[in-house]
C-alpha positions as MATLAB code, in Angstrom:
seq = 'MGRVAKGVSALIPGLVVTALLMMVTVLLIAGVLDSVKTAVELNQWRAPRYTMRITWANFTDAYGGPSIELRLVNEGSEALYRLEALEVIVSYESSGSRVVEILRFKGKTGSWTPGYWSVLSIDVGSVKLDPESHPYLRPGEEALIVAYMQRWPDAGTLITVTIISPEAVKAEFSLVR';
ca = [
      62.140  -16.701   40.033;
      59.125  -18.039   41.834;
      57.377  -14.684   41.759;
      57.878  -14.322   37.981;
      56.524  -17.812   37.325;
      53.555  -17.065   39.578;
      52.864  -13.792   37.699;
      53.089  -15.477   34.289;
      50.856  -18.334   35.408;
      48.242  -15.776   36.546;
      48.591  -13.750   33.313;
      48.074  -16.655   30.896;
      44.478  -17.506   31.971;
      43.595  -13.808   31.741;
      44.988  -13.611   28.202;
      43.114  -16.780   27.208;
      39.815  -15.397   28.580;
      40.413  -12.062   26.820;
      41.192  -13.810   23.526;
      38.024  -15.939   23.840;
      35.901  -12.849   24.561;
      37.372  -11.096   21.519;
      36.610  -14.117   19.299;
      33.026  -14.325   20.582;
      32.585  -10.584   19.968;
      33.888  -10.890   16.401;
      31.584  -13.850   15.736;
      28.583  -11.935   17.143;
      29.340   -8.902   14.982;
      29.729  -11.123   11.905;
      26.391  -12.792   12.694;
      24.611   -9.460   13.086;
      26.070   -8.155    9.818;
      25.001  -11.355    8.047;
      21.469  -10.937    9.436;
      21.349   -7.328    8.266;
      22.516   -8.399    4.796;
      19.817  -11.090    4.652;
      17.139   -8.625    5.784;
      18.162   -6.135    3.114;
      18.084   -8.846    0.435;
      14.633  -10.017    1.551;
      13.330   -6.467    1.590;
      14.547   -5.916   -1.969;
      12.998   -9.206   -3.003;
       9.626   -8.216   -1.560;
       9.579   -4.698   -3.005;
       6.567   -4.367   -5.309;
       7.219   -4.078   -9.007;
       3.984   -2.321   -9.835;
       2.984    1.299   -9.781;
      -0.507    2.680   -9.586;
      -1.822    5.848  -11.166;
      -5.278    7.372  -11.158;
      -5.759    8.594  -14.720;
      -9.272   10.010  -14.442;
     -11.805   10.893  -11.743;
     -15.314   12.305  -11.830;
     -17.627   13.493   -9.049;
     -21.176   12.212   -9.636;
     -24.491   11.490   -7.943;
     -25.478    8.874  -10.538;
     -25.346    6.069   -7.960;
     -27.865    7.670   -5.590;
     -25.526    9.864   -3.525;
     -22.186   11.648   -3.632;
     -19.692    9.383   -5.374;
     -16.416    9.532   -7.227;
     -15.749    7.361  -10.247;
     -12.083    6.846  -11.035;
      -9.766    4.821  -13.222;
      -6.817    3.122  -11.522;
      -4.073    1.858  -13.862;
      -1.270   -0.571  -13.054;
       1.785    0.890  -14.801;
       4.347   -1.513  -13.341;
       5.828   -4.787  -14.525;
       3.928   -7.186  -12.251;
       0.326   -7.694  -11.210;
      -1.323   -5.928   -8.311;
      -3.002   -8.774   -6.453;
      -5.934   -8.471   -4.055;
      -7.637   -5.277   -5.160;
      -9.881   -5.584   -2.102;
      -6.825   -4.944    0.112;
      -6.386   -1.407   -1.227;
      -7.061    1.512    1.107;
      -9.226    4.231   -0.446;
      -9.164    7.582    1.340;
     -11.216   10.605    0.295;
     -10.735   14.059    1.811;
     -12.787   17.210    1.180;
     -14.601   20.060    2.890;
     -18.242   19.716    3.874;
     -20.230   22.373    5.745;
     -17.010   24.315    6.273;
     -15.091   21.516    8.022;
     -12.454   19.135    6.668;
     -13.660   15.553    6.245;
     -11.410   12.512    5.757;
     -13.141    9.240    4.927;
     -11.354    5.890    4.956;
     -13.651    3.780    2.824;
     -14.125    0.037    3.176;
     -14.234   -2.417    0.305;
     -17.543   -3.809   -0.813;
     -17.921   -6.247   -3.687;
     -19.192   -5.183   -7.074;
     -22.128   -2.877   -6.547;
     -23.642   -0.117   -8.634;
     -25.736    1.453   -5.889;
     -24.710    4.113   -3.412;
     -23.404    2.574   -0.195;
     -21.939    5.412    1.917;
     -18.518    4.718    3.416;
     -17.619    1.993    0.920;
     -15.861    1.602   -2.410;
     -16.165   -1.035   -5.099;
     -14.657   -2.145   -8.385;
     -17.206   -2.060  -11.191;
     -15.001   -3.510  -13.931;
     -11.468   -4.336  -14.995;
     -10.728   -2.991  -18.466;
      -8.178   -4.716  -20.682;
      -8.193   -2.579  -23.805;
     -11.779   -2.636  -25.027;
     -12.642   -5.806  -23.066;
     -14.417   -5.399  -19.716;
     -13.800   -8.150  -17.148;
     -15.837   -8.912  -14.059;
     -13.863   -8.025  -10.889;
     -15.282  -11.041   -9.052;
     -13.600  -13.445  -11.488;
     -10.599  -11.150  -12.128;
      -9.781   -9.593   -8.686;
      -6.316   -8.335   -9.631;
      -4.763   -5.773  -11.930;
      -2.130   -6.928  -14.413;
       0.316   -4.479  -16.000;
      -1.584   -2.115  -18.289;
      -5.022   -3.040  -16.962;
      -7.435   -0.424  -15.605;
      -9.950   -0.757  -12.795;
     -13.114    1.352  -12.785;
     -13.614    2.150   -9.102;
     -16.465    3.987   -7.402;
     -16.008    5.598   -3.987;
     -19.312    6.193   -2.186;
     -18.882    9.228    0.061;
     -20.871    9.748    3.258;
     -21.393   13.514    2.932;
     -21.810   16.047    0.169;
     -18.669   18.118   -0.423;
     -19.078   21.884   -0.501;
     -19.438   23.353   -3.999;
     -16.077   24.408   -5.412;
     -14.092   22.415   -2.839;
     -10.997   20.376   -3.654;
     -11.567   16.630   -3.316;
      -8.508   14.395   -2.990;
      -8.632   10.639   -3.521;
      -5.690    8.566   -2.271;
      -5.289    4.840   -2.889;
      -2.633    2.920   -0.956;
      -1.676   -0.715   -1.463;
      -0.578   -3.040    1.372;
       2.997   -2.639    0.081;
       2.687    1.167    0.496;
       2.451    1.989   -3.206;
       0.341    5.144   -3.509;
      -1.766    6.839   -6.177;
      -3.399   10.223   -5.657;
      -5.751   12.425   -7.666;
      -7.441   15.753   -6.921;
     -10.521   17.266   -8.504;
     -12.836   20.168   -7.808;
     -16.529   19.676   -7.206;
];
């Protein structure tokens, strides 16, 4: 009987340790699942509720060099804040090679500044607002944007303008020079 008691007394601490390890594992899994649930909820909360669309674009040299005027419309249900944070990318062919320009924001300017883009006005119906005092785009508002390109695109080439917000909302438009 001594050997049985000795075996049981050695088995009980092992069972207790195993049970504790199983409880800790279950608690860790529950914690991870709760964290994943919270992350998913936060991600849905932060998802933008605006959409952008370029409704019109025109290649011009009216600003002193190759430029593209375009109208960007907010078609979503909330405002697009910080227009200056938008990425404007223009791609085209020049001298037979493909060119991709990532333009930088420059405040309101009506003169050709190669490698930059600017907002000339925010249109709310027939009312034109100054982008310096109204640097966002509410639902239904349009921004008149000018992209100042560094090189002249080849005649007859396809020019693509892509605008991407910090929240990865994208608008794209293509035109032929």
